Amino acid sequence: MTRLQKNTVDPALAPCPDPCPDAVRELETRLADYLNPEQVARVRRAYEVGAAAHHGQTRKSGEPYITHPIAVAAILGELRMDAETLCAAILHDTLEDTQLPRADIVAEFGTAVAELVDGVTKLDRIQFRDKQEAMAESFRKMMLAMSRDLRVILIKLADRLHNMRTLDSMSPESRRRIARETLEIYAPIAQRLGMNRIKAELQDLGFRALHPLRHRVLAKHIASQPVIRREAMATIEAQIAHRLAQEGTPFRLVGRVKAPWSIYQKMRQENKSLDQVMDVFGFRLIVQKVMQCYVGLGAVHSLFKPLDARFRDFIAIPKANGYQSLHTVLFSPYGSPIEVQIRTEEMDLIAERGIAAHWLYKNIGEGMNNAQIRAQDWVRSLMDSQTQAGSSAEFLENVKVDLFPDEVYLFTPKGDIFALPRNATALDYAYSVHTDIGNHAVAARVDKRLVPLRTKLASGQTVEIITAPSATPSPQWLEFVVSSKARTAIRHHLKRLEHEDAVDLGHRMLDRALEMRDSSLDRIPTGRLDQFLSEHRYRRLEELLADIALGNRMPAQVAQQLVHDSQELPLRNESMVTGEQILITGTERGVLTFAGCCYPIPGDAIMGYITAGKGVVVHREDCPNTVEYRKHPERCVPMAWDRYVEGDYRAALHIEVDNKPGVLAQVAAAVAESDSNIDSVEYRERDLRVSVMEFGIEVRNRKHLADVIRRVRRLGVVHAVERK
């Protein structure tokens, strides 16, 4: 902790009349319980600097703005946070909303406080396309700062909590937007960090702001529980307390009341009525030692019979946020189930405070507690994800996916435990073990049984991944993975492959354009190439080549500029370089587009046409549109199919059939028997006797298409078949 330094803040920020003396005195009294006088004085100095910086600013409610940072510090004071965090909380809006320089914060309070303030500060000084993009980038910046110091997220959660408490002064639209953001992002983050008390209040306030009428109805129902139910609760509580006293186990027994948000979520997710959700008795049993948890479990099981398959041991296998507890559900004599949570005082502290428990009671341990270690692991995995995410919005989506409250717990063949989101597949597990294992996965063994990668996993299963060196991620994998790590890794790999394909195609296109000028890329002087790249702000040649393939630069124009010193050389006739057609193999799908007007397939004579933003669009030579395209020869690219072509290609068939029931099924069966997939069908009546069908199908090449047409033509109900 740095000592209090002489004030170096600008004279313009000298202390002003105290705008909230009572709140500050109350905060100082609370802090004096656990901070030394010098630290309390330092927090007081942060208030003076913050009040001067925010002088003249007010909140929407009309209160002086400094009341908000003081309230944020008070929330953190309840968590018994350290002096640096409290100073940063009081100053957290100064960099964003005032003229106070960062250098002054560093000089007065130290680098650590300045970095905490900077981590919470939004990026309002940068221009974004919309609010969503600005929010996503600010969130990404905050998570990066959080990876360096977890206290950043504690300040942000306290900031959001006070904003939610004072949301009534905002416009209805702003209230709904902020409430939705709170429920989707900040409350799940609080839960992921084990901070259940803050999570519960954020959810309650967010629910009240987003759906005020629904919240009011549920809150009223909770408050007016029938007398019979209250008596039943008291009787069950007395029975459990008596049984535990007989065991000689010190304990605390607390009745649990469900919150409006959790009731609302359960009603929606499980399609239950309000009475069904409320018809549960809940208790929390707090003991001193871990072994006493299991003694308590035996005691309640001896009183009431447990429900089969409803026991969960989160002490042996903690949740990803560090939460530990025994959960059991019992039959009660009143017809309603009894939910009991059993844990130690330390576990209860961590369940309520999460990562903040480290600062609350140092006697938990000198190092980080379980919640903090797991939080650090989670943040570290997020940072791995953000380095591969294409944009801040994609990163934010990944984080949302990763904030699932429910998890499955899986075992490796060696007995190690992995926690994954619910509905996780074998492929999600492969990526959680290691990205390279995921990238090369081909199948899995679940409990020694061979299963495909899309298989959903259940808690307690042992999973082993089978890999092959030649295996690579497929775009279809994105359809069934659920974890952010898997989605990010797959997208990153596919983007890298697309970039490599674009570079290869761009190289061939530029080489051909240079060939027409009696040159080649190898013959361009290095200095001239470097000059061109510098003039057009390309860091590497690969970026230029990819841009050519994607249609953002014309190869003919690039070639002309690269050989500008030899402009007197005549262009070679295109017929002289027909041997330099670009051959396509089907692996270039990311950078080539196959035209929807003529649907070229392997075996067709083809040409390419460069379209800005789309790259090269492939047409059949006999496509009606090519007449117009040939008027722009600089955009035309001679192309041909390679000898070996991969994949299936779309083709369109125009079929005239009898207008009677069952014809569509016959034609579809004939197409399927030809080993072809049907993409789309349009059915139109031409008259009472004849109907017209437009089939979109997938074929490998012209020979395959001919087989489909022959098989369809043999049907007695078909009058004519032709390719469109």
Short mmCIF file of C-alpha atoms in Angstrom, two decimals, residues 195-390:
data_model
loop_
_atom_site.label_atom_id
_atom_site.label_comp_id
_atom_site.label_asym_id
_atom_site.label_seq_id
_atom_site.Cartn_x
_atom_site.Cartn_y
_atom_site.Cartn_z
CA MET A 195 -21.38 -13.68 -5.84
CA ASN A 196 -24.92 -14.93 -5.23
CA ARG A 197 -26.07 -12.03 -3.05
CA ILE A 198 -25.26 -9.42 -5.69
CA LYS A 199 -26.56 -11.73 -8.44
CA ALA A 200 -29.91 -12.12 -6.65
CA GLU A 201 -30.40 -8.35 -6.22
CA LEU A 202 -29.38 -7.64 -9.84
CA GLN A 203 -31.88 -10.25 -11.06
CA ASP A 204 -34.66 -8.90 -8.86
CA LEU A 205 -34.09 -5.28 -9.89
CA GLY A 206 -33.67 -6.24 -13.56
CA PHE A 207 -36.87 -8.29 -13.53
CA ARG A 208 -38.79 -5.45 -11.85
CA ALA A 209 -37.59 -2.95 -14.48
CA LEU A 210 -38.17 -5.24 -17.48
CA HIS A 211 -41.52 -6.74 -16.43
CA PRO A 212 -42.92 -4.54 -13.62
CA LEU A 213 -46.42 -6.08 -13.59
CA ARG A 214 -45.17 -9.69 -13.53
CA HIS A 215 -42.72 -8.83 -10.74
CA ARG A 216 -45.46 -7.16 -8.71
CA VAL A 217 -47.80 -10.17 -9.03
CA LEU A 218 -45.10 -12.68 -8.03
CA ALA A 219 -43.77 -10.55 -5.14
CA LYS A 220 -47.30 -10.15 -3.76
CA HIS A 221 -47.89 -13.91 -3.99
CA ILE A 222 -44.62 -14.65 -2.13
CA ALA A 223 -45.43 -12.13 0.61
CA SER A 224 -48.92 -13.54 1.21
CA GLN A 225 -48.12 -17.22 1.82
CA PRO A 226 -51.02 -19.12 3.42
CA VAL A 227 -50.95 -19.68 7.19
CA ILE A 228 -51.01 -23.47 6.67
CA ARG A 229 -47.82 -23.29 4.60
CA ARG A 230 -46.05 -21.14 7.20
CA GLU A 231 -47.03 -23.59 9.93
CA ALA A 232 -45.78 -26.52 7.85
CA MET A 233 -42.44 -24.74 7.32
CA ALA A 234 -42.09 -24.14 11.06
CA THR A 235 -42.91 -27.79 11.86
CA ILE A 236 -40.37 -29.17 9.36
CA GLU A 237 -37.73 -26.74 10.63
CA ALA A 238 -38.36 -27.83 14.23
CA GLN A 239 -38.12 -31.53 13.30
CA ILE A 240 -34.79 -31.05 11.48
CA ALA A 241 -33.38 -28.91 14.32
CA HIS A 242 -34.38 -31.52 16.92
CA ARG A 243 -32.78 -34.35 14.93
CA LEU A 244 -29.50 -32.41 14.49
CA ALA A 245 -29.43 -31.53 18.21
CA GLN A 246 -29.63 -35.26 18.99
CA GLU A 247 -26.50 -35.75 16.82
CA GLY A 248 -24.68 -33.11 18.88
CA THR A 249 -23.79 -31.15 15.71
CA PRO A 250 -23.53 -27.31 15.98
CA PHE A 251 -25.65 -25.82 13.19
CA ARG A 252 -27.64 -22.91 11.77
CA LEU A 253 -30.89 -23.68 9.97
CA VAL A 254 -32.39 -21.07 7.64
CA GLY A 255 -35.64 -21.26 5.71
CA ARG A 256 -35.16 -20.31 2.06
CA VAL A 257 -37.66 -18.08 0.23
CA LYS A 258 -37.68 -18.16 -3.56
CA ALA A 259 -37.10 -14.87 -5.39
CA PRO A 260 -39.55 -13.57 -8.05
CA TRP A 261 -36.96 -13.95 -10.85
CA SER A 262 -36.14 -17.60 -10.05
CA ILE A 263 -39.87 -18.41 -9.85
CA TYR A 264 -40.50 -16.69 -13.18
CA GLN A 265 -37.60 -18.54 -14.87
CA LYS A 266 -38.76 -21.90 -13.52
CA MET A 267 -42.31 -21.28 -14.71
CA ARG A 268 -41.06 -20.50 -18.22
CA GLN A 269 -38.37 -23.18 -18.53
CA GLU A 270 -40.29 -26.05 -16.94
CA ASN A 271 -43.75 -24.93 -18.11
CA LYS A 272 -45.11 -25.01 -14.54
CA SER A 273 -47.85 -23.01 -12.89
CA LEU A 274 -47.12 -20.55 -10.08
CA ASP A 275 -48.61 -22.90 -7.46
CA GLN A 276 -46.43 -25.79 -8.70
CA VAL A 277 -43.24 -23.73 -8.42
CA MET A 278 -44.16 -22.28 -5.01
CA ASP A 279 -45.17 -25.71 -3.66
CA VAL A 280 -41.63 -26.49 -2.37
CA PHE A 281 -40.15 -26.10 1.12
CA GLY A 282 -36.54 -24.86 1.09
CA PHE A 283 -33.95 -24.96 3.90
CA ARG A 284 -30.25 -24.21 4.23
CA LEU A 285 -28.26 -26.06 6.89
CA ILE A 286 -24.96 -24.43 7.93
CA VAL A 287 -22.40 -26.43 9.96
CA GLN A 288 -18.78 -25.95 11.07
CA LYS A 289 -16.83 -28.73 9.33
CA VAL A 290 -16.99 -30.65 6.06
CA MET A 291 -17.58 -34.02 7.78
CA GLN A 292 -20.53 -32.47 9.63
CA CYS A 293 -22.15 -31.79 6.24
CA TYR A 294 -22.40 -35.53 5.67
CA VAL A 295 -23.60 -36.10 9.24
CA GLY A 296 -26.31 -33.50 8.59
CA LEU A 297 -27.21 -35.25 5.34
CA GLY A 298 -27.66 -38.54 7.20
CA ALA A 299 -29.80 -36.78 9.80
CA VAL A 300 -32.28 -35.27 7.31
CA HIS A 301 -32.39 -38.55 5.32
CA SER A 302 -33.32 -40.40 8.51
CA LEU A 303 -36.22 -37.97 9.01
CA PHE A 304 -37.60 -37.82 5.46
CA LYS A 305 -37.09 -40.19 2.54
CA PRO A 306 -34.90 -38.72 -0.25
CA LEU A 307 -36.14 -38.50 -3.85
CA ASP A 308 -34.21 -40.80 -6.14
CA ALA A 309 -31.63 -39.10 -8.45
CA ARG A 310 -32.09 -35.67 -6.80
CA PHE A 311 -28.95 -35.75 -4.62
CA ARG A 312 -25.97 -33.65 -5.78
CA ASP A 313 -22.56 -33.52 -4.09
CA PHE A 314 -21.02 -30.15 -4.99
CA ILE A 315 -18.51 -30.49 -2.13
CA ALA A 316 -16.66 -33.35 -3.81
CA ILE A 317 -17.18 -31.83 -7.27
CA PRO A 318 -17.53 -28.00 -6.91
CA LYS A 319 -19.34 -25.92 -9.53
CA ALA A 320 -17.24 -23.91 -11.99
CA ASN A 321 -17.70 -20.76 -9.87
CA GLY A 322 -16.29 -22.48 -6.75
CA TYR A 323 -19.71 -23.11 -5.17
CA GLN A 324 -19.73 -26.05 -2.74
CA SER A 325 -22.72 -27.61 -1.03
CA LEU A 326 -24.73 -30.82 -0.65
CA HIS A 327 -28.16 -30.67 -2.34
CA THR A 328 -30.91 -33.16 -1.55
CA VAL A 329 -34.66 -33.28 -2.13
CA LEU A 330 -36.91 -35.11 0.38
CA PHE A 331 -40.50 -36.34 0.58
CA SER A 332 -42.46 -34.38 3.18
CA PRO A 333 -45.57 -35.43 5.10
CA TYR A 334 -47.34 -32.39 3.62
CA GLY A 335 -47.17 -33.60 0.02
CA SER A 336 -44.62 -31.00 -1.11
CA PRO A 337 -40.92 -31.77 -1.63
CA ILE A 338 -38.31 -30.38 0.78
CA GLU A 339 -35.15 -28.94 -0.80
CA VAL A 340 -32.16 -28.87 1.59
CA GLN A 341 -28.72 -27.34 1.01
CA ILE A 342 -25.99 -28.35 3.49
CA ARG A 343 -22.63 -26.56 3.72
CA THR A 344 -20.02 -25.16 6.08
CA GLU A 345 -19.77 -21.52 7.20
CA GLU A 346 -16.82 -21.01 4.85
CA MET A 347 -18.74 -22.52 1.93
CA ASP A 348 -21.72 -20.32 2.77
CA LEU A 349 -19.49 -17.26 2.81
CA ILE A 350 -18.06 -18.12 -0.61
CA ALA A 351 -21.55 -18.96 -1.93
CA GLU A 352 -22.76 -15.49 -0.95
CA ARG A 353 -19.65 -13.42 -1.70
CA GLY A 354 -17.74 -15.51 -4.26
CA ILE A 355 -14.41 -13.97 -5.23
CA ALA A 356 -14.99 -11.07 -2.80
CA ALA A 357 -14.74 -13.50 0.14
CA HIS A 358 -10.94 -13.33 -0.18
CA TRP A 359 -11.01 -9.71 0.97
CA LEU A 360 -13.85 -10.23 3.44
CA TYR A 361 -12.13 -12.69 5.78
CA LYS A 362 -8.40 -13.24 5.48
CA ASN A 363 -8.60 -16.28 7.74
CA ILE A 364 -10.04 -18.34 4.88
CA GLY A 365 -6.46 -18.71 3.72
CA GLU A 366 -3.50 -16.64 2.71
CA GLY A 367 -3.83 -17.45 -0.99
CA MET A 368 -6.83 -17.23 -3.30
CA ASN A 369 -9.97 -19.14 -2.35
CA ASN A 370 -11.54 -21.80 -4.56
CA ALA A 371 -13.92 -19.28 -6.15
CA GLN A 372 -11.04 -16.97 -7.06
CA ILE A 373 -8.92 -19.74 -8.56
CA ARG A 374 -11.84 -20.86 -10.72
CA ALA A 375 -12.66 -17.25 -11.64
CA GLN A 376 -9.06 -16.74 -12.78
CA ASP A 377 -9.28 -19.93 -14.87
CA TRP A 378 -12.53 -18.75 -16.43
CA VAL A 379 -11.16 -15.29 -17.23
CA ARG A 380 -8.01 -16.88 -18.68
CA SER A 381 -10.15 -19.04 -20.99
CA LEU A 382 -12.10 -15.91 -22.03
CA MET A 383 -8.85 -14.18 -22.92
CA ASP A 384 -7.86 -17.14 -25.10
CA SER A 385 -11.27 -16.83 -26.74
CA GLN A 386 -11.04 -13.07 -27.35
CA THR A 387 -7.68 -13.34 -29.15
CA GLN A 388 -9.38 -15.53 -31.77
CA ALA A 389 -12.76 -13.74 -31.92
CA GLY A 390 -13.27 -11.77 -35.11
#
